[in-house]
Coordinates of C-alpha atoms and ligand atoms in Angstrom, one line a residue:
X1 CA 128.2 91.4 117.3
X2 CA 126.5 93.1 114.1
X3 CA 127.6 92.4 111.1
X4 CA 127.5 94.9 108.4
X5 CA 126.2 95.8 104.8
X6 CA 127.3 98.5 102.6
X7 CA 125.4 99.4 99.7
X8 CA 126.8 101.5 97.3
X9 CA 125.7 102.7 93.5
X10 CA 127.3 103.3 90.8
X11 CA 127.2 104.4 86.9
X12 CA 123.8 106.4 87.3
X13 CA 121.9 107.2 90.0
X14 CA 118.4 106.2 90.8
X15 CA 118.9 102.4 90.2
X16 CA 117.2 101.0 92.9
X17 CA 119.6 101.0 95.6
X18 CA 116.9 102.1 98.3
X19 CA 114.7 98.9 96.8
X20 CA 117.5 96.7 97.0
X21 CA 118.4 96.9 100.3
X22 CA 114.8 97.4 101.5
X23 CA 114.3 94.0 99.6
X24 CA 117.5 92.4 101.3
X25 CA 116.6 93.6 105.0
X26 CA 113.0 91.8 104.3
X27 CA 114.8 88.5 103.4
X28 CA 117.0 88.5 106.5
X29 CA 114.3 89.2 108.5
X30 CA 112.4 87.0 107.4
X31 CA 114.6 83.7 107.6
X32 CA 114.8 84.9 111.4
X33 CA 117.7 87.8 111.8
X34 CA 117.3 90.9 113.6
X35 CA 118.1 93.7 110.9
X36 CA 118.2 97.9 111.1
X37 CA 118.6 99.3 107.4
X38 CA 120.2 103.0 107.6
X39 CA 121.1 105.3 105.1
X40 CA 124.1 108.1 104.6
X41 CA 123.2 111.2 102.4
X42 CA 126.3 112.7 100.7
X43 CA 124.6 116.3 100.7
X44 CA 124.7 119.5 102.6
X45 CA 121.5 119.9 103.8
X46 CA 121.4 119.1 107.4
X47 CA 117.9 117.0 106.9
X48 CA 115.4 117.3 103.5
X49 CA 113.0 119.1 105.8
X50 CA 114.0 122.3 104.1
X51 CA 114.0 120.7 100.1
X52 CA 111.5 121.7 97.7
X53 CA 110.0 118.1 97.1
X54 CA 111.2 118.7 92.7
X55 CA 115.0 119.0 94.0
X56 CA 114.6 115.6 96.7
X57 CA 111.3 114.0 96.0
X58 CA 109.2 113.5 99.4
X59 CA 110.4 114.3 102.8
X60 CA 109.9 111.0 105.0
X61 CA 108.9 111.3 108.7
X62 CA 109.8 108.8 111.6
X63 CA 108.2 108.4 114.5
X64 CA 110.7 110.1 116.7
X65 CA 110.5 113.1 114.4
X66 CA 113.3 112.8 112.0
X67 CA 112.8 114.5 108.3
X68 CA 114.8 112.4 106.5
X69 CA 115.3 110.9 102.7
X70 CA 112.3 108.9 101.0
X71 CA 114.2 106.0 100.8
X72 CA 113.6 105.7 104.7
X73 CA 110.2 105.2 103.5
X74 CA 110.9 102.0 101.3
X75 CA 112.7 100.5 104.2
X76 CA 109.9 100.4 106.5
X77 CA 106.7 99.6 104.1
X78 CA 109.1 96.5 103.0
X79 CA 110.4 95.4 106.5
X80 CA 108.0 96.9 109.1
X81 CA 110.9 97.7 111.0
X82 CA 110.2 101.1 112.0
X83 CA 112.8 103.8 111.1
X84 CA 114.7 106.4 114.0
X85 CA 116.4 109.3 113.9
X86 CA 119.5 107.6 114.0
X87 CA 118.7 106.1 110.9
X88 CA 119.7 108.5 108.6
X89 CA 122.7 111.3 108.3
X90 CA 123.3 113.5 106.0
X91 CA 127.0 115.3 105.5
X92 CA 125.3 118.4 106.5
X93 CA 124.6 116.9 109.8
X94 CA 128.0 115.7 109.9
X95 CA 129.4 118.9 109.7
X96 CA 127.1 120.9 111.7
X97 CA 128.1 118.6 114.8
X98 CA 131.8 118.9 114.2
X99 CA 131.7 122.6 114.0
X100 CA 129.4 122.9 116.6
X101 CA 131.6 120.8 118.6
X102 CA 135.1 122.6 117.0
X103 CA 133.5 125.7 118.7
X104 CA 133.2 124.4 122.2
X105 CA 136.5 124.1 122.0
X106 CA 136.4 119.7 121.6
X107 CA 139.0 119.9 119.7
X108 CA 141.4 122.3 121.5
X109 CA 145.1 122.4 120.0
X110 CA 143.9 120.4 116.6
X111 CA 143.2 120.8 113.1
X112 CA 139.6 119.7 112.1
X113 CA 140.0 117.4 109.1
X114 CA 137.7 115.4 106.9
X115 CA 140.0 112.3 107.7
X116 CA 139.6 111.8 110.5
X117 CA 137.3 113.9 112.3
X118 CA 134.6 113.7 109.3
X119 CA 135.2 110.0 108.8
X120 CA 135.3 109.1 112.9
X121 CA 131.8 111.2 112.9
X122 CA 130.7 108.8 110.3
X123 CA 131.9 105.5 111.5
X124 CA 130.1 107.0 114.6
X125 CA 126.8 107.2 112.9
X126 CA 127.2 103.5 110.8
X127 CA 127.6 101.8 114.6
X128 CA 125.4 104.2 117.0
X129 CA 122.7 102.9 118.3
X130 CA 122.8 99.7 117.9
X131 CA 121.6 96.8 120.5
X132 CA 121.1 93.2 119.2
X133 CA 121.1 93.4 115.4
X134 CA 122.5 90.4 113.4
X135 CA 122.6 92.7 110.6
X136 CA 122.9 96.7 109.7
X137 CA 122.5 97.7 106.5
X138 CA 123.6 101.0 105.1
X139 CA 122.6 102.3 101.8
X140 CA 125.2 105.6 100.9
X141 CA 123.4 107.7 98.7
X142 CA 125.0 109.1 95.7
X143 CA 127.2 107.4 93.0
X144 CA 130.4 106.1 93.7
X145 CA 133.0 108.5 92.2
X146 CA 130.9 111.7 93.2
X147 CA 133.3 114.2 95.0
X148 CA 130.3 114.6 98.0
X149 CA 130.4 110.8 98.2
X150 CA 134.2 110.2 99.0
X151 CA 134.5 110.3 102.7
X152 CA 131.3 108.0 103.1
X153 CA 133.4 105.3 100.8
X154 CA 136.9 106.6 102.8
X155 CA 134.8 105.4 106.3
X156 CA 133.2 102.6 104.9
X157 CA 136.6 101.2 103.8
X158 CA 137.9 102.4 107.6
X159 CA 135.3 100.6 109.5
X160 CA 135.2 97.6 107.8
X161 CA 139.0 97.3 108.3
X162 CA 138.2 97.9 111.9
X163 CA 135.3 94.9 112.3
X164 CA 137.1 92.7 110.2
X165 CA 136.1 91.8 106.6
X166 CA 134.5 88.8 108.0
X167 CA 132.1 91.2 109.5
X168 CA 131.9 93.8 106.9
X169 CA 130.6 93.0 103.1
X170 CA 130.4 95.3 100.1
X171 CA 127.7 95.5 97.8
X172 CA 127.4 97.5 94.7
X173 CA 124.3 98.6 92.5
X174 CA 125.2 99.1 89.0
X175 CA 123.9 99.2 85.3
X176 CA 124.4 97.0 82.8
X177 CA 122.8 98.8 79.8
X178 CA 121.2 97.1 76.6
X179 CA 122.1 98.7 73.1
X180 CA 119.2 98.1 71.0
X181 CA 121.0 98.9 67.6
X182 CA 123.7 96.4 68.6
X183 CA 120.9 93.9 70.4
X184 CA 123.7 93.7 72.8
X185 CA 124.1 93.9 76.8
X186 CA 127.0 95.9 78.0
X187 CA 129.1 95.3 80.6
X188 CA 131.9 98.3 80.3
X189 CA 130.2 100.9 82.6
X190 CA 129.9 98.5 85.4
X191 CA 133.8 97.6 85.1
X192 CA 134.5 100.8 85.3
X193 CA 132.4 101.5 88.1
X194 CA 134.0 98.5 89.9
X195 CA 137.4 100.0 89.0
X196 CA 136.4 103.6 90.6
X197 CA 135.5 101.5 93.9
X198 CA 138.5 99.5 93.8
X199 CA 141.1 102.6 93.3
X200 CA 138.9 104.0 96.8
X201 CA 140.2 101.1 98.6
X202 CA 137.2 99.1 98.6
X203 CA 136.6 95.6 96.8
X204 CA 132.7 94.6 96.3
X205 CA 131.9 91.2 97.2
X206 CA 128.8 91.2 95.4
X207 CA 127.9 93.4 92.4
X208 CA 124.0 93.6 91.6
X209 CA 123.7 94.6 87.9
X210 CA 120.6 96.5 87.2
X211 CA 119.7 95.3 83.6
X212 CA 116.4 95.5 81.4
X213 CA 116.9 92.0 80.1
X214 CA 118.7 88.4 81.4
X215 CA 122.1 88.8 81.2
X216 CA 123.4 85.6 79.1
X217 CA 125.9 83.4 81.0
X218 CA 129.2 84.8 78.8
X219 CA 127.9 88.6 79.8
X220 CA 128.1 87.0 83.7
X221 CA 131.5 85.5 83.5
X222 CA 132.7 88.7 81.6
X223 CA 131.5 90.9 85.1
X224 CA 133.2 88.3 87.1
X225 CA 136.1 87.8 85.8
X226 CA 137.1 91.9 85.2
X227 CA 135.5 93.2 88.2
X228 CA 137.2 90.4 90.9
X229 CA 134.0 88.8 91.8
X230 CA 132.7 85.1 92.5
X231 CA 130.1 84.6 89.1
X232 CA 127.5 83.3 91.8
X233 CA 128.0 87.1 93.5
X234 CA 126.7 88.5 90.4
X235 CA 123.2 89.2 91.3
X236 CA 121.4 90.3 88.3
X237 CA 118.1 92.6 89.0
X238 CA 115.7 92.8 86.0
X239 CA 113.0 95.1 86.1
X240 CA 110.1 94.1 88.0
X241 CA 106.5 94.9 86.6
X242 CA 105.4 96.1 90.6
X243 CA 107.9 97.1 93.2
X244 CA 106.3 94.2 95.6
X245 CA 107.8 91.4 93.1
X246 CA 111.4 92.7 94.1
X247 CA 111.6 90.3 97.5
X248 CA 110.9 88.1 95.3
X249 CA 113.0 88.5 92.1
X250 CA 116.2 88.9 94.7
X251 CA 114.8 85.7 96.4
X252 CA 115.5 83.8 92.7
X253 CA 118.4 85.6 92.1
X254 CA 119.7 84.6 95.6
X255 CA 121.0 87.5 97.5
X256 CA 120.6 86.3 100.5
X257 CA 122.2 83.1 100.1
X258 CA 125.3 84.8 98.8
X259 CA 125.0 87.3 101.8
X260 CA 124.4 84.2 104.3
X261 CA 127.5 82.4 102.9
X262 CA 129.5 85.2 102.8
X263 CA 129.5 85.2 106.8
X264 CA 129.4 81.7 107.3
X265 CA 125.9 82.0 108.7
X266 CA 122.6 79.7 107.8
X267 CA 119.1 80.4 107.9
X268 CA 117.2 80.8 111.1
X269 CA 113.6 80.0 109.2
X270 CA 112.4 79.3 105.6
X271 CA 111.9 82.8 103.7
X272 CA 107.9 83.5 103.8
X273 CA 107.4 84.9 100.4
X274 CA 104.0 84.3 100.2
X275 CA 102.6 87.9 101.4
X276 CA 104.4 89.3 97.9
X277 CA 103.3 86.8 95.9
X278 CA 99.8 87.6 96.8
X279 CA 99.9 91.5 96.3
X280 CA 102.2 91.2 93.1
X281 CA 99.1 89.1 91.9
X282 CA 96.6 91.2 93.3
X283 CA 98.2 94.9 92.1
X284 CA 98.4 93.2 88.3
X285 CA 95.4 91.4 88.0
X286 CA 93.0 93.5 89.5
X287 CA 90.8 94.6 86.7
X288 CA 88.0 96.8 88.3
X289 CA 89.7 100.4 88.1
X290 CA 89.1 103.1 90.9
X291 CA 89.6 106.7 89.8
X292 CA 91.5 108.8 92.3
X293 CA 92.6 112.6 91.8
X294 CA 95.6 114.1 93.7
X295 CA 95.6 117.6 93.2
X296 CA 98.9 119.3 94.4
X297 CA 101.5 121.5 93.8
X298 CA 104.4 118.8 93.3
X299 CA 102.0 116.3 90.9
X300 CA 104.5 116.4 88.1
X301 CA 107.3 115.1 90.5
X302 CA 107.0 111.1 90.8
X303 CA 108.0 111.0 93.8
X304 CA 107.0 113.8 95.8
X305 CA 104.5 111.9 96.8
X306 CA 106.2 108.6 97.0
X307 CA 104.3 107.3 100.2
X308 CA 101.0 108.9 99.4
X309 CA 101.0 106.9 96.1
X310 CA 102.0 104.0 97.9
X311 CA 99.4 104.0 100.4
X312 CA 96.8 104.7 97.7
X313 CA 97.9 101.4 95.7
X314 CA 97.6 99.6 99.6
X315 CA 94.5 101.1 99.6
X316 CA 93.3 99.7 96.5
X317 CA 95.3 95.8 97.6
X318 CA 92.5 96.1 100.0
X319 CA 89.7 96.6 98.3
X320 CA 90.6 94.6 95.2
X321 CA 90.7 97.1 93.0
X322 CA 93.6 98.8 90.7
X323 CA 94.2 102.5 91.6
X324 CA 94.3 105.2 88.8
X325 CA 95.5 108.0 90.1
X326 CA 95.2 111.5 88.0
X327 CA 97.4 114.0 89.1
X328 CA 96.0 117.8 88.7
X329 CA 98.6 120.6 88.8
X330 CA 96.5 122.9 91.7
X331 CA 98.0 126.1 90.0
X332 CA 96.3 125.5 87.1
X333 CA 92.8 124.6 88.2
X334 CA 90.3 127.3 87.6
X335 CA 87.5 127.0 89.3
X336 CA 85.2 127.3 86.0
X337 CA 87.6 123.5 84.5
X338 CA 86.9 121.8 87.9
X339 CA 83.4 120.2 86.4
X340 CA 85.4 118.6 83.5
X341 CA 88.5 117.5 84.9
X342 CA 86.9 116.0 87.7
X343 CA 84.1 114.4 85.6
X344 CA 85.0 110.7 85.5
X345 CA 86.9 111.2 89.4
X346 CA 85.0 108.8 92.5
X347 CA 87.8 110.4 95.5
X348 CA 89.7 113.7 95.2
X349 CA 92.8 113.8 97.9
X350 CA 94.7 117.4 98.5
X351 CA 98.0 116.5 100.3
X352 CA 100.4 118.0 102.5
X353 CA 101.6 121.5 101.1
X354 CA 103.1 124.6 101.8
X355 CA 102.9 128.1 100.8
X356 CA 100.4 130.0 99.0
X357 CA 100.7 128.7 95.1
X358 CA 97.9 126.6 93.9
X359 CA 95.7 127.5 97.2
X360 CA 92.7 128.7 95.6
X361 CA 92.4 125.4 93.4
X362 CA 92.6 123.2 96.0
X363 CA 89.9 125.0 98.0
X364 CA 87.1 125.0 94.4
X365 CA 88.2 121.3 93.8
X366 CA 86.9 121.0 97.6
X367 CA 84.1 122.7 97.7
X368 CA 83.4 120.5 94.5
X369 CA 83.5 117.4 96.2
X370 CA 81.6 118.7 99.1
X371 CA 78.4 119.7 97.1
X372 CA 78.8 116.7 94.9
X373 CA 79.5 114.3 98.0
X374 CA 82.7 113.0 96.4
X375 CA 84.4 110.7 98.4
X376 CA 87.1 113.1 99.9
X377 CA 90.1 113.3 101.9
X378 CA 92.6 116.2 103.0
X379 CA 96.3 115.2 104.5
X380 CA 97.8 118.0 106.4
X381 CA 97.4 121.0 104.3
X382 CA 94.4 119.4 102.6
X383 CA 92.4 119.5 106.1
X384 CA 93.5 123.0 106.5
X385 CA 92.2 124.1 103.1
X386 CA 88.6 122.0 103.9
X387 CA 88.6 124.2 106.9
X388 CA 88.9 127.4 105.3
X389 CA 86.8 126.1 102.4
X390 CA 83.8 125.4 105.1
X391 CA 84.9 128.6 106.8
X392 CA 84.1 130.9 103.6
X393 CA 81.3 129.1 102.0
X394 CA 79.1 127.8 104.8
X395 CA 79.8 129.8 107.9
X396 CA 80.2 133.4 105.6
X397 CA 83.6 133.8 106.9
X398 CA 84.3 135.7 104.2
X399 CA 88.1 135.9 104.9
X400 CA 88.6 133.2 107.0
X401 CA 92.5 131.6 105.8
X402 CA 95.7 130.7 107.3
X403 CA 98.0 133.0 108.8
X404 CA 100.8 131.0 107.1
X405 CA 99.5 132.1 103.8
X406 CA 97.8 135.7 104.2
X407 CA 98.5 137.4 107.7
X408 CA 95.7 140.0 107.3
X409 CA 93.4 137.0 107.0
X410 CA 90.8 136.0 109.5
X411 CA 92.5 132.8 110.8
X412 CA 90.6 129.5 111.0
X413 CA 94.0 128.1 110.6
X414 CA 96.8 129.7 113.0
X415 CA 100.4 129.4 114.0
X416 CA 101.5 127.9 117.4
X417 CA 104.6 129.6 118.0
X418 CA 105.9 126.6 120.8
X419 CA 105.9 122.6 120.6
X420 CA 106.2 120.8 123.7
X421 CA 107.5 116.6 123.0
X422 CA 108.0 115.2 125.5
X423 CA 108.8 117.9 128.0
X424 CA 111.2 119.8 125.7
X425 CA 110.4 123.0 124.0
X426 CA 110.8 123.0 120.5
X427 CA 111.0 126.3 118.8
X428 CA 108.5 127.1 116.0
X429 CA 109.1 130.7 115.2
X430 CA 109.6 131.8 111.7
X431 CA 113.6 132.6 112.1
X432 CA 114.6 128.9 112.2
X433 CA 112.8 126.6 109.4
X434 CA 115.0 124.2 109.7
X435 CA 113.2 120.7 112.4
X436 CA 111.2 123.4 113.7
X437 CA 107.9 122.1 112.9
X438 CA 105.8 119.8 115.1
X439 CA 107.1 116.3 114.1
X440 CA 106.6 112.8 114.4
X441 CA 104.4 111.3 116.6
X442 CA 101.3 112.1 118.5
X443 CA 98.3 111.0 119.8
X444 CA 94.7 112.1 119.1
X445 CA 91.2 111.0 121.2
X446 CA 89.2 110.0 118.7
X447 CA 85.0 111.0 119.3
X448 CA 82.5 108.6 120.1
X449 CA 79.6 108.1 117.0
X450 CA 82.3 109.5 114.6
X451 CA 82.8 108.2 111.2
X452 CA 86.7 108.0 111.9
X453 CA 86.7 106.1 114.8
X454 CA 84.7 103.6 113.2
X455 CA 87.3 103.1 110.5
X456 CA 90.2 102.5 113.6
X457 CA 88.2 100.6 115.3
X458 CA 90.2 102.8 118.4
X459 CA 89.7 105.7 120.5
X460 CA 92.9 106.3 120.6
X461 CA 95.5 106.8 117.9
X462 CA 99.3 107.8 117.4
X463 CA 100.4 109.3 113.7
X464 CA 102.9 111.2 112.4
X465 CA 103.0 114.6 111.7
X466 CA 104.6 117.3 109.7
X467 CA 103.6 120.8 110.2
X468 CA 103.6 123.9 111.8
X469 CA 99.8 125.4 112.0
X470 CA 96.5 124.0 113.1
X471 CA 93.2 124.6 112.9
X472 CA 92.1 127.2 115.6
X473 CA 90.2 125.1 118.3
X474 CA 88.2 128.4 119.2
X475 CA 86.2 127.9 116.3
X476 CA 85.2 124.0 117.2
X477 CA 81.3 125.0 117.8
X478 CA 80.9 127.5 115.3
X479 CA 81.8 124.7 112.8
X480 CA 79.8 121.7 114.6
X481 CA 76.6 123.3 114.7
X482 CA 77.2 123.5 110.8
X483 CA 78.2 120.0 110.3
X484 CA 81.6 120.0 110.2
X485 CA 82.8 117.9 113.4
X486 CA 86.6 117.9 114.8
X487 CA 86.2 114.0 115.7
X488 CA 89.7 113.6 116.8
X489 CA 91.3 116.1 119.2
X490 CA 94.8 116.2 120.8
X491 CA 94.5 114.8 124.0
X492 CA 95.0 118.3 126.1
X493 CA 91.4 119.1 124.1
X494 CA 93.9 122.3 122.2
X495 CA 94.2 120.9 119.0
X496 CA 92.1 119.7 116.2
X497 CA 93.6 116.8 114.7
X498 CA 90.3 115.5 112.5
X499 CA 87.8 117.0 110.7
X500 CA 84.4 114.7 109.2
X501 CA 81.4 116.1 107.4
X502 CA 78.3 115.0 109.1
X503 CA 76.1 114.8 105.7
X504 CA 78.3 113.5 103.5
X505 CA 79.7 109.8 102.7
X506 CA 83.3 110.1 103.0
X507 CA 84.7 113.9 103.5
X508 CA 87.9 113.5 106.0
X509 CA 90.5 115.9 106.5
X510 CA 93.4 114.9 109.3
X511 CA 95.9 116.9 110.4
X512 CA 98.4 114.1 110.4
X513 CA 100.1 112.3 107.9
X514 CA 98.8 108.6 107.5
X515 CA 100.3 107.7 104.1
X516 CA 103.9 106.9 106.3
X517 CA 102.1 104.1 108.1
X518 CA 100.8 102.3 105.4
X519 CA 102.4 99.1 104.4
X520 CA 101.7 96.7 101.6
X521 CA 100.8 93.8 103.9
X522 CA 98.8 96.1 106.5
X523 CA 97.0 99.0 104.3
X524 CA 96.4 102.2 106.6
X525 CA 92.3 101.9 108.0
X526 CA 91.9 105.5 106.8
X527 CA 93.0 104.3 102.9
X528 CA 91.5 101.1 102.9
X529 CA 88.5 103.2 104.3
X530 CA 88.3 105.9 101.5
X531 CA 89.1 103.7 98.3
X532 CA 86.0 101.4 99.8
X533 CA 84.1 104.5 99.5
X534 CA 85.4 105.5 96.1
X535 CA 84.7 102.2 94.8
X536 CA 81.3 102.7 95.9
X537 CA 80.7 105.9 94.5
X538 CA 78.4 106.0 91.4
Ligands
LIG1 N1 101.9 124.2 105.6 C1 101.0 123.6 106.6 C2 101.6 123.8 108.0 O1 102.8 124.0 108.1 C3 100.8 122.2 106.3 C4 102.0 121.3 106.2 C5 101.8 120.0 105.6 O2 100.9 119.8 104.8 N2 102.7 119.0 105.9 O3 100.9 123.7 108.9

């Protein structure tokens, strides 16, 4: 039977729970257990497919179509254990199915209550799907004392009195702040947090203090002693100079030891740490600096790009090479600036987008690169933009654009109104927004003599995507005979998934979104691909 992990935060959020438990899942896997890491979002959005990327950061996209929270994304680039559907709930979801379920009539005769209708539904989620794991991790998103929170801590506390404790363990995230003016490390706010936990019902059995320095032995004893825990199950977590070094820093800290002993278990093989050591070595000592611009809507947003970045620096792991990334704002890029703020730039990427802000930027910064033969790449929106870029300025299509952006336009880039997965019809009209878009995986046949099936080495390939128009296939041989070849096609021949220029290095657009299947230890082909060119450029 699985045994489970709770991860909870609290005094401020962002600490690092996703990294933490991403970092935790690795180690277990890696002495030999078979781990799922899940997470519970206390909000009442059904998924973040319909968050602007400032309010949630990036929306992450499993292979079985799930728009789910970025953390998601963490998980799998640090465990390679790929991420489902049933990975992630939010108490939006939660609801939905109760009331949708209140209004067949499931619940005839009774009154719907958060304990325990909403708490069962929970439970429900924490142990569906399920088959052999040793271990399932759940992160619950939030900070502990939140009102949204509370019946994620109230089901937690439920099911682990259900499994047993022997089966269930509790870990919290907290901070433990250092006050310069006192040169002093403080460990009130994560008593207090404790106490907040313990008053829900729940007793952590190991508390990871998220500090700036070492905490000093006395500071230890002090978080022991007040918040009920063994001092060896007081996991400090100092901050790392790269995210790969966490495995690592949790390794010395021993997390998983203390996680191993708690359930009486030992490990299957020695922990390989050997694939972070390398990269941590590799992302800080790389000296040779490659110049990349991202030129969106959301740049100002660290993470609304969070695996775009990602695969970038993976990119750059494989080349040897340390990635600077410049972020332009699109909005603000006049086409008569371009020249400058590009000056010193060997790739431009335009990501995934939506909506009309920022449009015509992206389209100069392109035809830019084009002319100049920059090494570039378009993701999703950024292919659709290179298409109506090409469209206007080399085939005279003077008003060729997207319907989702200009209805009156002529459309090289047009709305399919149905998606068919896997024989069931998935709705795409603009009345629902909401998982209506054609997600997760699909394949694409990639063209013979093409430039992108050289860098997968495949014919064949299966990526995840994220959107609801494509490029209008009608138009395939108007743009070939110009040079602009649709090298990877879905496999009914209807939709363009890749566009290549034929006289230019590197100019790529895909329709698909490759940055979710980069990982650190196996950099995505198509990045490894176009930092190579970058580095090569001038
Ligand atoms: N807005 C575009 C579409 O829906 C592109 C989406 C994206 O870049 N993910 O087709």
């Amino acid at each position: 039977m699985a045994r489970y992990i709770f991860v909870t935060g609290g005094v401020v959020s962002s600490l690092g729970k996703g990294l933490s438990s991403a970092s935790l899942a690795y180690l277990l896997k890696s002495q030999g257990y078979k781990v799922r890491i899940r997470k519970m979002d206390p909000y009442l959005n059904v998924d973040p497919g319909t968050m602007s990327p400032f309010q949630h950061g990036e929306v992450f996209v499993t292979d079985d179509g799930a728009e789910t929270d970025l953390d998601l994304g963490h998980y799998e680039r640090f465990t390679n254990i790929t991420a489902k559907k049933s990975d992630n709930i939010t108490t939006g979801r939660i609801y939905s199915d109760i009331i949708k379920k209140e209004r067949k009539g499931k619940y005839l005769g009774k009154t719907v209550q958060v304990i325990p209708h909403v708490t069962d539904r929970i439970k429900e989620f924490i142990k569906g799907d399920i088959k052999n794991e040793d271990f399932v991790i759940c992160e619950i998103g939030g900070t502990v004392g939140d009102i949204e929170s509370l019946p994620f801590v109230e089901a937690i506390r439920q099911f682990s009195n259900e499994v047993g404790r022997q089966k269930s363990l509790f870990i919290h995230l907290t901070l433990v702040p250092f006050l310069k003016s006192s040169d002093e490390i403080k460990t009130k706010p994560t008593q207090h947090s404790v106490k907040e936990l313990r008053s829900l019902g729940i007793q952590p059995d190991i508390v990871i203090c998220r500090s700036q320095k070492p905490i000093p032995l006395d500071q230890r004893k002090k978080i022991s002693l007040f918040c009920n825990v063994s001092i060896d199950n007081v996991i400090e977590t100092v901050d790392v100079r790269t995210i790969y070094e966490a495995p690592i820093s949790f390794y010395n800290e021993k997390i998983d030891k203390q996680v191993l002993k708690f359930f009486k278990l030992k490990p299957r093989k020695k922990v390989n740490l050997i694939p972070w050591k390398k990269i941590t070595k590799s992302v800080l000592n790389n000296k040779k600096i490659v110049n990349i611009a991202i030129i969106g809507k959301y740049v100002n947003l660290k993470d609304a790009y969070k695996s775009l970045d990602e695969a970038l620096i993976h990119g750059g792991i494989s080349n040897n090479v340390k990635i600077n990334l410049i972020r332009i704002e699109s909005d603000n890029l006049k086409s008569n600036q371009i020249k400058k703020l590009l000056k010193n730039i060997s790739g431009i990427l335009i990501p995934g987008g939506f909506g009309k802000r920022g449009t015509e930027g992206k389209i100069s910064a392109i035809n830019f690169a084009r002319k100049k033969k920059i090494p570039f790449f378009g993701i999703c929106f950024g292919m659709q933009m290179a298409v109506i870029e090409f469209a206007r300025n080399v085939l005279k299509i003077k008003k060729a654009g997207s319907s989702e952006l200009d209805k009156k336009c002529y459309p090289v880039i047009g709305l399919l109104n149905e998606w068919n997965k896997d024989g069931k019809l998935i709705k795409g009209t603009n009345k629902e927004l909401g998982g209506t878009m054609r997600l997760g995986l699909y394949e694409a046949k990639l063209r013979h003599n093409s430039l992108i099936k050289k860098i997968y080495n495949s014919s064949t390939i299966f990526e995840r995507h994220r959107h609801r128009y494509e490029v209008n296939i009608n138009l395939k041989d108007k743009f070939e005979s110009k040079g602009m070849i649709f090298s990877g096609i879905s496999p009914d021949g209807k939709l363009p998934e890749i566009i290549e220029l034929k006289n230019h290095p590197w100019f790529v657009g895909v329709q698909f979104h490759p940055e979710f299947k980069s990982r650190p230890l196996t950099p995505h082909p198509l990045f490894s691909s176009f930092i190579k060119a970058a580095k090569f450029y001038k």
